[in-house]
Short mmCIF file of C-alpha atoms in Angstrom, two decimals:
data_model
loop_
_atom_site.label_atom_id
_atom_site.label_comp_id
_atom_site.label_asym_id
_atom_site.label_seq_id
_atom_site.Cartn_x
_atom_site.Cartn_y
_atom_site.Cartn_z
CA MET A 1025 -3.89 -32.14 27.75
CA ILE A 1026 -5.36 -28.74 28.48
CA GLN A 1027 -7.52 -27.14 25.83
CA TYR A 1028 -6.78 -23.86 24.09
CA TYR A 1029 -10.31 -22.56 24.72
CA TYR A 1030 -9.83 -22.92 28.48
CA LEU A 1031 -6.39 -21.30 28.25
CA GLY A 1032 -7.75 -18.34 26.28
CA SER A 1033 -10.65 -17.66 28.62
CA ILE A 1034 -8.43 -18.05 31.70
CA ALA A 1035 -6.00 -15.59 30.10
CA LEU A 1036 -8.89 -13.13 29.71
CA ILE A 1037 -9.80 -13.58 33.39
CA ALA A 1038 -6.17 -13.03 34.42
CA ILE A 1039 -5.86 -9.88 32.28
CA GLY A 1040 -9.03 -8.48 33.84
CA MET A 1041 -7.69 -9.29 37.31
CA TYR A 1042 -4.39 -7.53 36.43
CA ILE A 1043 -6.28 -4.40 35.35
CA VAL A 1044 -8.36 -4.34 38.52
CA ILE A 1045 -5.23 -4.71 40.70
CA ALA A 1046 -2.71 -2.52 38.89
CA LYS A 1047 -4.65 0.33 37.32
CA ARG A 1048 -5.83 3.35 39.25
CA ASN A 1049 -8.35 4.80 36.81
CA LEU A 1050 -12.02 4.10 37.62
CA ILE A 1051 -13.18 3.65 34.02
CA LYS A 1052 -10.18 1.39 33.33
CA ILE A 1053 -11.12 -0.77 36.32
CA ILE A 1054 -14.68 -1.10 35.01
CA LEU A 1055 -13.30 -2.12 31.60
CA GLY A 1056 -11.22 -4.76 33.39
CA LEU A 1057 -14.32 -6.13 35.07
CA ASP A 1058 -15.98 -6.36 31.65
CA ILE A 1059 -13.01 -8.32 30.28
CA MET A 1060 -13.30 -10.75 33.22
CA ASP A 1061 -17.02 -11.08 32.50
CA THR A 1062 -16.34 -12.01 28.87
CA GLY A 1063 -13.70 -14.53 29.93
CA VAL A 1064 -16.08 -16.28 32.32
CA ASN A 1065 -18.79 -16.43 29.64
CA LEU A 1066 -16.37 -17.97 27.12
CA LEU A 1067 -15.25 -20.52 29.75
CA PHE A 1068 -18.85 -21.58 30.41
CA ILE A 1069 -19.73 -22.01 26.75
CA SER A 1070 -16.54 -23.94 25.99
CA ILE A 1071 -17.22 -26.36 28.85
CA GLY A 1072 -20.61 -27.14 27.29
CA TYR A 1073 -19.22 -27.86 23.82
CA VAL A 1074 -19.54 -31.36 22.35
CA LYS A 1075 -17.48 -32.43 19.34
CA ASN A 1076 -19.36 -32.95 16.05
CA ALA A 1077 -22.63 -31.76 17.58
CA THR A 1078 -25.07 -29.08 16.44
CA ALA A 1079 -26.75 -26.21 18.24
CA PRO A 1080 -29.57 -27.32 20.59
CA ILE A 1081 -32.39 -26.51 18.17
CA GLU A 1082 -34.34 -29.67 17.61
CA ASN A 1083 -35.43 -29.40 14.00
CA VAL A 1084 -32.35 -31.29 12.83
CA PRO A 1085 -31.39 -34.73 14.15
CA GLY A 1086 -28.10 -35.57 15.69
CA PRO A 1087 -26.23 -34.96 18.92
CA TYR A 1088 -26.58 -31.50 20.40
CA VAL A 1089 -24.28 -29.40 22.56
CA ASP A 1090 -25.12 -28.80 26.22
CA PRO A 1091 -27.91 -26.17 26.39
CA ILE A 1092 -27.63 -25.30 30.10
CA PRO A 1093 -24.46 -23.10 29.97
CA GLN A 1094 -25.91 -21.28 26.97
CA ALA A 1095 -29.09 -20.51 28.90
CA LEU A 1096 -27.06 -19.20 31.84
CA VAL A 1097 -24.72 -17.06 29.71
CA LEU A 1098 -27.58 -15.61 27.62
CA THR A 1099 -28.96 -13.75 30.63
CA ALA A 1100 -25.53 -13.06 32.16
CA ILE A 1101 -24.45 -10.95 29.15
CA VAL A 1102 -27.48 -8.66 29.37
CA ILE A 1103 -27.11 -8.32 33.14
CA GLY A 1104 -23.39 -7.60 32.62
CA VAL A 1105 -23.94 -4.57 30.39
CA SER A 1106 -26.60 -3.06 32.66
CA VAL A 1107 -24.44 -3.49 35.77
CA MET A 1108 -21.52 -1.95 33.86
CA ALA A 1109 -23.71 1.05 33.02
CA LEU A 1110 -24.61 1.37 36.72
CA ALA A 1111 -20.92 1.28 37.70
CA LEU A 1112 -20.04 3.85 35.03
CA SER A 1113 -22.76 6.20 36.24
CA ILE A 1114 -21.39 5.91 39.79
CA ALA A 1115 -17.93 6.78 38.36
CA ILE A 1116 -19.42 9.82 36.59
CA GLY A 1117 -21.00 10.91 39.88
CA ILE A 1118 -17.59 10.63 41.61
CA TYR A 1119 -16.00 12.65 38.79
CA LYS A 1120 -18.58 15.41 39.23
CA LYS A 1121 -17.85 15.59 43.00
CA THR A 1122 -14.06 15.37 42.93
CA GLY A 1123 -13.04 16.35 39.40
CA THR A 1124 -10.83 13.34 38.88
CA LEU A 1125 -11.06 9.65 38.02
CA GLU A 1126 -7.77 8.57 39.59
CA LEU A 1127 -8.28 6.48 42.69
CA ASP A 1128 -5.17 7.84 44.43
CA GLU A 1129 -6.31 11.44 44.08
CA ILE A 1130 -9.87 10.62 45.19
CA LEU A 1131 -8.62 8.92 48.34
CA GLY A 1132 -5.95 11.59 48.96
CA VAL A 1133 -3.03 9.16 48.81
CA LYS A 1134 0.38 10.66 48.03
CA LYS A 1135 2.55 8.83 45.54
CA MET B 884 7.08 -2.22 41.67
CA LYS B 885 3.32 -2.35 42.14
CA LYS B 886 2.88 -3.18 38.48
CA ALA B 887 5.38 -6.05 38.62
CA LEU B 888 3.60 -7.43 41.66
CA ALA B 889 0.27 -7.25 39.85
CA ILE B 890 1.72 -9.07 36.82
CA VAL B 891 3.11 -11.80 39.08
CA LEU B 892 -0.27 -12.14 40.77
CA ALA B 893 -2.08 -12.35 37.42
CA ILE B 894 0.32 -15.05 36.20
CA LEU B 895 -0.21 -16.94 39.45
CA ILE B 896 -3.98 -16.78 39.00
CA PHE B 897 -3.55 -18.00 35.42
CA ILE B 898 -1.49 -21.00 36.54
CA VAL B 899 -3.88 -21.94 39.34
CA PHE B 900 -6.94 -21.77 37.07
CA ALA B 901 -5.13 -23.69 34.32
CA LEU B 902 -4.19 -26.46 36.77
CA ALA B 903 -7.79 -26.57 37.97
CA PHE B 904 -9.04 -27.08 34.42
CA VAL B 905 -6.58 -29.81 33.35
CA LYS B 906 -8.98 -32.58 34.35
CA ILE B 907 -12.09 -31.11 32.71
CA PRO B 908 -12.44 -32.58 29.21
CA PHE B 909 -13.27 -30.47 26.16
CA GLY B 910 -15.82 -31.63 23.59
CA GLU B 911 -16.65 -34.81 25.50
CA LYS B 912 -19.90 -36.67 24.75
CA MET B 913 -22.75 -36.00 27.15
CA SER B 914 -23.10 -39.67 28.08
CA THR B 915 -19.94 -39.30 30.16
CA TYR B 916 -21.51 -36.59 32.35
CA PRO B 917 -22.56 -37.58 35.90
CA HIS B 918 -26.19 -38.59 36.32
CA TYR B 919 -28.46 -36.30 38.27
CA TYR B 920 -30.16 -37.03 41.57
CA ASN B 921 -33.87 -36.42 41.85
CA PRO B 922 -34.78 -35.36 45.41
CA ILE B 923 -38.55 -35.85 44.88
CA THR B 924 -38.48 -39.50 43.83
CA ASN B 925 -35.29 -39.97 45.87
CA GLN B 926 -33.28 -41.84 43.27
CA THR B 927 -30.53 -41.25 40.74
CA SER B 928 -31.68 -40.91 37.15
CA ASN B 929 -30.17 -42.95 34.34
CA MET B 930 -29.10 -39.88 32.35
CA SER B 931 -27.41 -36.54 32.92
CA LEU B 932 -29.37 -33.29 33.27
CA PRO B 933 -28.69 -31.84 29.77
CA GLN B 934 -29.57 -35.22 28.26
CA HIS B 935 -32.85 -35.13 30.18
CA TYR B 936 -33.62 -31.65 28.83
CA LEU B 937 -32.70 -32.63 25.26
CA THR B 938 -34.72 -35.86 25.37
CA TYR B 939 -37.92 -34.73 27.07
CA GLY B 940 -37.79 -30.97 26.45
CA LYS B 941 -39.76 -31.03 23.22
CA ASN B 942 -42.64 -32.92 24.83
CA ASP B 943 -42.49 -31.01 28.09
CA THR B 944 -42.54 -27.51 26.65
CA GLY B 945 -43.38 -27.71 22.95
CA ALA B 946 -40.48 -25.44 22.03
CA THR B 947 -37.92 -26.40 19.39
CA ASN B 948 -35.10 -24.24 20.70
CA MET B 949 -33.90 -25.92 23.88
CA VAL B 950 -32.14 -22.80 25.18
CA THR B 951 -35.48 -20.99 25.10
CA ALA B 952 -37.17 -23.95 26.79
CA ILE B 953 -34.65 -23.76 29.65
CA VAL B 954 -34.63 -19.96 29.98
CA VAL B 955 -38.41 -19.46 29.89
CA ASP B 956 -39.92 -22.73 31.05
CA TYR B 957 -37.61 -24.87 33.20
CA ARG B 958 -35.89 -21.88 34.80
CA GLY B 959 -38.56 -19.23 34.24
CA PHE B 960 -38.57 -18.07 37.85
CA ASP B 961 -34.82 -17.48 37.63
CA THR B 962 -35.40 -15.39 34.50
CA LEU B 963 -37.94 -13.28 36.40
CA GLY B 964 -35.18 -12.57 38.92
CA GLU B 965 -32.72 -11.64 36.15
CA VAL B 966 -35.25 -9.24 34.63
CA THR B 967 -35.69 -7.69 38.08
CA VAL B 968 -31.92 -7.14 38.33
CA LEU B 969 -32.03 -5.46 34.92
CA PHE B 970 -34.90 -3.24 36.06
CA LEU B 971 -33.04 -2.25 39.24
CA ALA B 972 -29.87 -1.43 37.29
CA SER B 973 -31.85 0.68 34.82
CA THR B 974 -33.58 2.52 37.67
CA GLY B 975 -30.25 3.09 39.39
CA VAL B 976 -28.67 4.54 36.25
CA GLY B 977 -31.70 6.77 35.74
CA SER B 978 -31.62 8.12 39.29
CA LEU B 979 -27.82 8.60 39.36
CA MET B 980 -27.71 10.40 36.02
CA TYR B 981 -30.77 12.57 36.69
CA VAL B 982 -30.21 16.24 35.90
CA GLU B 983 -32.98 18.75 36.54
CA ASN B 984 -32.39 21.43 33.97
CA LYS B 985 -30.67 19.88 31.04
CA VAL B 986 -28.31 22.42 29.54
CA LYS B 987 -29.15 22.54 25.87
CA LYS B 988 -25.96 23.43 24.18
CA LYS B 989 -25.74 23.97 20.45
CA VAL B 990 -24.81 20.65 18.92
CA ARG B 991 -23.53 20.11 15.45
CA ARG B 992 -25.94 18.34 13.10
CA SER B 993 -24.65 15.19 11.49
CA ASN B 994 -24.59 15.18 7.72
CA ALA B 995 -27.45 14.25 5.40
CA VAL B 996 -26.15 10.79 4.54
CA VAL B 997 -26.07 9.70 8.19
CA GLU B 998 -29.50 11.20 8.91
CA THR B 999 -31.26 9.66 5.92
CA GLY B 1000 -29.47 6.34 6.26
CA SER B 1001 -30.33 5.92 9.91
CA LYS B 1002 -33.95 6.95 9.28
CA LEU B 1003 -34.20 4.25 6.61
CA LEU B 1004 -32.42 1.59 8.66
CA PHE B 1005 -34.31 2.25 11.90
CA GLY B 1006 -37.50 0.48 10.80
CA PHE B 1007 -35.65 -2.52 9.46
CA ILE B 1008 -33.61 -2.95 12.64
CA ILE B 1009 -36.77 -2.75 14.78
CA LEU B 1010 -38.40 -5.32 12.48
CA PHE B 1011 -35.40 -7.63 12.80
CA GLY B 1012 -35.44 -7.34 16.59
CA ALA B 1013 -39.17 -8.12 16.68
CA TYR B 1014 -38.57 -11.11 14.38
CA ILE B 1015 -35.86 -12.38 16.72
CA PHE B 1016 -38.03 -12.33 19.81
CA ILE B 1017 -41.28 -13.52 18.20
CA HIS B 1018 -39.52 -16.58 16.77
CA GLY B 1019 -37.52 -17.18 19.95
CA HIS B 1020 -38.94 -20.68 20.48
CA LEU B 1021 -38.17 -21.83 16.92
CA THR B 1022 -34.91 -20.26 15.79
CA PRO B 1023 -31.81 -18.92 17.57
CA GLY B 1024 -32.60 -15.75 19.44
CA GLY B 1025 -35.27 -14.75 21.88
CA GLY B 1026 -36.18 -11.91 24.16
CA PHE B 1027 -32.72 -10.96 25.37
CA PRO B 1028 -31.01 -10.63 21.93
CA GLY B 1029 -34.15 -9.12 20.39
CA GLY B 1030 -34.34 -6.46 23.09
CA ALA B 1031 -30.66 -5.67 22.60
CA VAL B 1032 -31.17 -5.29 18.83
CA ILE B 1033 -34.11 -2.90 19.41
CA ALA B 1034 -32.02 -0.86 21.87
CA SER B 1035 -29.22 -0.65 19.29
CA ALA B 1036 -31.74 0.73 16.76
CA PHE B 1037 -32.55 3.52 19.21
CA LEU B 1038 -28.81 4.02 19.78
CA LEU B 1039 -28.45 4.61 16.03
CA LEU B 1040 -31.07 7.37 16.24
CA TYR B 1041 -29.28 8.91 19.23
CA LEU B 1042 -26.02 8.97 17.28
CA ALA B 1043 -27.54 10.35 14.08
CA TYR B 1044 -29.82 13.02 15.58
CA PRO B 1045 -28.18 14.89 18.47
CA LYS B 1046 -31.54 16.37 19.50
CA PHE B 1047 -33.38 13.02 19.54
CA HIS B 1048 -34.85 12.13 22.90
CA ALA B 1049 -36.85 9.01 23.79
CA LYS B 1050 -39.70 9.83 26.14
CA HIS B 1051 -38.98 8.28 29.52
CA GLU B 1052 -42.68 8.12 30.41
CA LYS B 1053 -43.51 6.01 27.37
CA LEU B 1054 -40.50 3.75 27.97
CA SER B 1055 -41.59 3.13 31.55
CA VAL B 1056 -45.16 2.39 30.40
CA SER B 1057 -44.03 -0.26 27.91
CA GLU B 1058 -41.60 -1.68 30.45
CA SER B 1059 -44.27 -1.94 33.16
CA ILE B 1060 -46.79 -3.56 30.82
CA ALA B 1061 -44.19 -6.15 29.76
CA GLY B 1062 -43.21 -6.92 33.37
CA LEU B 1063 -46.86 -7.20 34.40
CA THR B 1064 -47.54 -9.59 31.50
CA PHE B 1065 -44.74 -11.87 32.70
CA VAL B 1066 -45.98 -11.89 36.31
CA ILE B 1067 -49.67 -12.26 35.38
CA VAL B 1068 -49.00 -15.20 33.03
CA GLY B 1069 -47.04 -16.82 35.85
CA LEU B 1070 -49.83 -16.18 38.35
CA ILE B 1071 -52.50 -17.62 36.01
CA GLY B 1072 -50.43 -20.80 35.90
CA LEU B 1073 -50.27 -20.73 39.70
CA ILE B 1074 -54.08 -20.49 39.90
CA ILE B 1075 -54.78 -23.18 37.30
CA ALA B 1076 -52.22 -25.84 38.11
CA GLY B 1077 -50.69 -24.88 41.41
CA TYR B 1078 -47.25 -23.81 40.36
CA PHE B 1079 -45.76 -20.60 39.00
CA LEU B 1080 -45.35 -20.24 35.20
CA TYR B 1081 -47.37 -23.38 34.39
CA ASN B 1082 -47.69 -23.74 30.62
CA PHE B 1083 -51.50 -23.58 30.43
CA LEU B 1084 -52.01 -22.88 26.72
CA PRO B 1085 -52.14 -25.76 24.18
CA PHE B 1086 -48.73 -26.69 22.79
CA GLY B 1087 -49.77 -27.03 19.14
CA LEU B 1088 -47.53 -28.60 16.54
CA PRO B 1089 -43.78 -28.18 17.04
CA THR B 1090 -41.91 -25.89 14.59
CA TYR B 1091 -45.06 -23.80 14.00
CA LEU B 1092 -45.25 -20.15 15.04
CA PHE B 1093 -48.25 -20.67 17.33
CA SER B 1094 -46.83 -23.45 19.42
CA ALA B 1095 -45.18 -23.99 22.80
CA GLY B 1096 -48.03 -22.49 24.85
CA VAL B 1097 -47.06 -19.44 26.88
CA ILE B 1098 -43.37 -19.39 25.86
CA PRO B 1099 -43.76 -16.92 22.90
CA LEU B 1100 -45.98 -14.68 25.06
CA ILE B 1101 -43.38 -14.50 27.84
CA TYR B 1102 -40.49 -14.06 25.43
CA VAL B 1103 -42.23 -11.15 23.66
CA ALA B 1104 -42.76 -9.57 27.08
CA ILE B 1105 -39.07 -10.08 27.95
CA GLY B 1106 -38.04 -8.62 24.59
CA VAL B 1107 -40.09 -5.45 25.06
CA LYS B 1108 -38.87 -5.13 28.64
CA VAL B 1109 -35.17 -5.59 27.81
CA GLY B 1110 -35.46 -3.26 24.82
CA SER B 1111 -37.08 -0.42 26.75
CA GLU B 1112 -34.74 -0.82 29.73
CA LEU B 1113 -31.58 -0.77 27.63
CA THR B 1114 -32.95 2.23 25.71
CA ALA B 1115 -33.59 3.97 29.02
CA ILE B 1116 -29.99 3.22 30.09
CA VAL B 1117 -28.62 4.64 26.81
CA ASP B 1118 -30.85 7.69 27.19
CA SER B 1119 -29.73 8.33 30.77
CA MET B 1120 -26.04 7.94 29.91
CA MET B 1121 -26.54 10.24 26.91
CA GLY B 1122 -28.36 12.93 28.86
CA VAL B 1123 -25.36 14.30 30.78
CA ARG B 1124 -23.93 16.31 27.92
CA GLU B 1125 -23.15 19.85 29.03
CA MET C 1436 -5.09 -30.11 13.35
CA ASP C 1437 -8.37 -29.55 11.54
CA LEU C 1438 -9.77 -26.24 10.36
CA PHE C 1439 -11.78 -25.73 13.57
CA THR C 1440 -8.65 -25.93 15.71
CA ILE C 1441 -6.59 -23.58 13.55
CA VAL C 1442 -9.29 -20.89 13.25
CA SER C 1443 -10.05 -21.18 16.98
CA ILE C 1444 -6.42 -20.74 17.97
CA ILE C 1445 -6.00 -17.70 15.69
CA LEU C 1446 -9.18 -16.06 17.02
CA ILE C 1447 -8.28 -16.77 20.65
CA ILE C 1448 -4.83 -15.21 20.16
CA ILE C 1449 -6.45 -12.11 18.62
CA THR C 1450 -8.86 -11.93 21.57
CA VAL C 1451 -6.06 -12.05 24.13
CA ILE C 1452 -4.02 -9.46 22.20
CA THR C 1453 -6.97 -7.02 22.04
CA ALA C 1454 -7.54 -7.54 25.77
CA ILE C 1455 -3.89 -6.67 26.46
CA ILE C 1456 -4.21 -3.59 24.20
CA ALA C 1457 -7.31 -2.54 26.18
CA ALA C 1458 -5.30 -3.00 29.38
CA GLU C 1459 -2.26 -0.99 28.35
CA MET C 1460 -3.74 1.93 26.37
CA LYS C 1461 -3.47 5.29 28.12
CA ASP C 1462 -6.23 6.58 25.86
CA LEU C 1463 -9.51 5.32 27.31
CA LEU C 1464 -11.31 5.76 23.98
CA SER C 1465 -8.87 3.38 22.28
CA ALA C 1466 -9.28 0.95 25.17
CA ALA C 1467 -13.05 1.00 24.74
CA ILE C 1468 -12.75 0.35 21.00
CA ALA C 1469 -10.33 -2.53 21.64
CA LEU C 1470 -12.90 -3.93 24.04
CA GLY C 1471 -15.57 -3.73 21.31
CA ILE C 1472 -13.32 -5.62 18.88
CA MET C 1473 -12.70 -8.24 21.57
CA SER C 1474 -16.44 -8.72 22.09
CA LEU C 1475 -17.00 -9.11 18.34
CA ILE C 1476 -14.33 -11.81 18.05
CA VAL C 1477 -15.65 -13.58 21.15
CA SER C 1478 -19.08 -13.63 19.49
CA ILE C 1479 -17.52 -15.39 16.48
CA LEU C 1480 -16.03 -17.91 18.94
CA PHE C 1481 -19.48 -18.45 20.49
CA TYR C 1482 -20.84 -19.14 17.02
CA MET C 1483 -18.08 -21.67 16.39
CA LEU C 1484 -18.89 -23.37 19.70
CA GLN C 1485 -22.47 -23.93 18.43
CA ALA C 1486 -24.12 -21.28 20.59
CA PRO C 1487 -25.99 -19.05 18.10
CA ASP C 1488 -28.28 -17.49 20.73
CA VAL C 1489 -25.33 -16.30 22.78
CA ALA C 1490 -23.49 -15.14 19.65
CA ILE C 1491 -26.38 -12.85 18.63
CA THR C 1492 -26.59 -11.41 22.14
CA GLU C 1493 -22.86 -10.84 22.46
CA ALA C 1494 -22.64 -9.19 19.02
CA ALA C 1495 -25.53 -6.83 19.73
CA ILE C 1496 -24.52 -5.96 23.29
CA GLY C 1497 -20.74 -6.25 23.45
CA ALA C 1498 -19.94 -4.55 20.18
CA ALA C 1499 -22.64 -1.89 20.10
CA LEU C 1500 -24.32 -1.08 23.41
CA SER C 1501 -21.48 -1.71 25.85
CA MET C 1502 -18.99 0.29 23.76
CA ALA C 1503 -21.49 3.14 23.37
CA VAL C 1504 -22.16 3.27 27.10
CA VAL C 1505 -18.40 3.43 27.84
CA ILE C 1506 -17.91 6.14 25.21
CA PHE C 1507 -20.75 8.23 26.67
CA ALA C 1508 -19.14 7.91 30.09
CA ILE C 1509 -15.75 8.99 28.70
CA ARG C 1510 -17.38 11.98 27.00
CA SER C 1511 -18.80 13.27 30.28
CA THR C 1512 -15.54 12.67 32.21
CA GLU C 1513 -12.02 12.77 30.84
CA ARG C 1514 -10.34 10.86 28.06
CA TRP C 1515 -6.79 10.26 29.24
CA GLU C 1516 -5.61 7.97 31.98
CA LYS C 1517 -2.83 9.47 34.08
#
């Protein structure tokens, strides 16, 4: 049986992929990439979950959840926001040059 | 037409990923994980990698929070790389958003409640962020969340005072000192024991503030670095108002 | 069906709905705010999956900094998607 956590995070990845493919607005595409980022992070953390276990902080006894995905995701979130800021500043630069955010108008494609 | 195609593609991706994840169990005990292979001793261990970290981590590093032990000690070199990526992104934002003569337009002041409230809250948020990254080896938190909390305190000031402006020179000084601390601590370990980021300070008693050797030192450095870099990003993105 | 399962399913459904709202809004400001709400709920999910470190980071970054950065970018470009 497939788990609801996996289904939810895969749905987030698919929604982000849909935005990146279908939308033509630069800021919207960057938002889609952020949604994909969140989905991947949720997938990682839910793979590391162990039933009836506590957080991996060893001042209480008992089984702990897997600490490795948490360590990976902890840095990935911070990197994600800074890379998103870099992408947004590139989009702002393109807007200053061309006066539009629509990909079709930037590339000169006729609808 | 294009939209329908994109929806079909997204549904296809969903199905493929879902089929790929049918076999992966959720909430399974760690004893069912595969055992890891040690290339140095050339044999397979009798436990999985997270079990190894959870069993020996407290003795190896002295830290109570295993996530901190992995981020700073076991994979400290990786963290240095992540911090470098953060630095490059911050530099890139700063250079892309650079404007020579900032047009100072008349901006509306926010009302007295917002100004006074944010002035009062600012110190407490900074204190909370510092608490998070100083106690990173004992409680949940650490340098990355603490730095983000400090940057959000500065964001509050930016929102409340339209004329507020963090000095970029001071931010880069604190950032450079933090980065240098990280590298120098790593290099001292290299000189003393022969490998980068060796934990050369005494471990002390677990669950005490002064324990876990160099881990609090490095996490404070990471906290200051992340905080000043995210503040610099917010400042650069803010500075394009015309 | 214990409490963990029920609360998880409700929160995951809210997450997916806010993601779809962020995808379909023509107003980029509303999309950014929907994204902030999504990050906040995902941070609650991280907390339920016993990852407090990640939950703190996601709450501070996803709900505050990331949304603010997107809103600053929208302010210096344009607000409506064509």
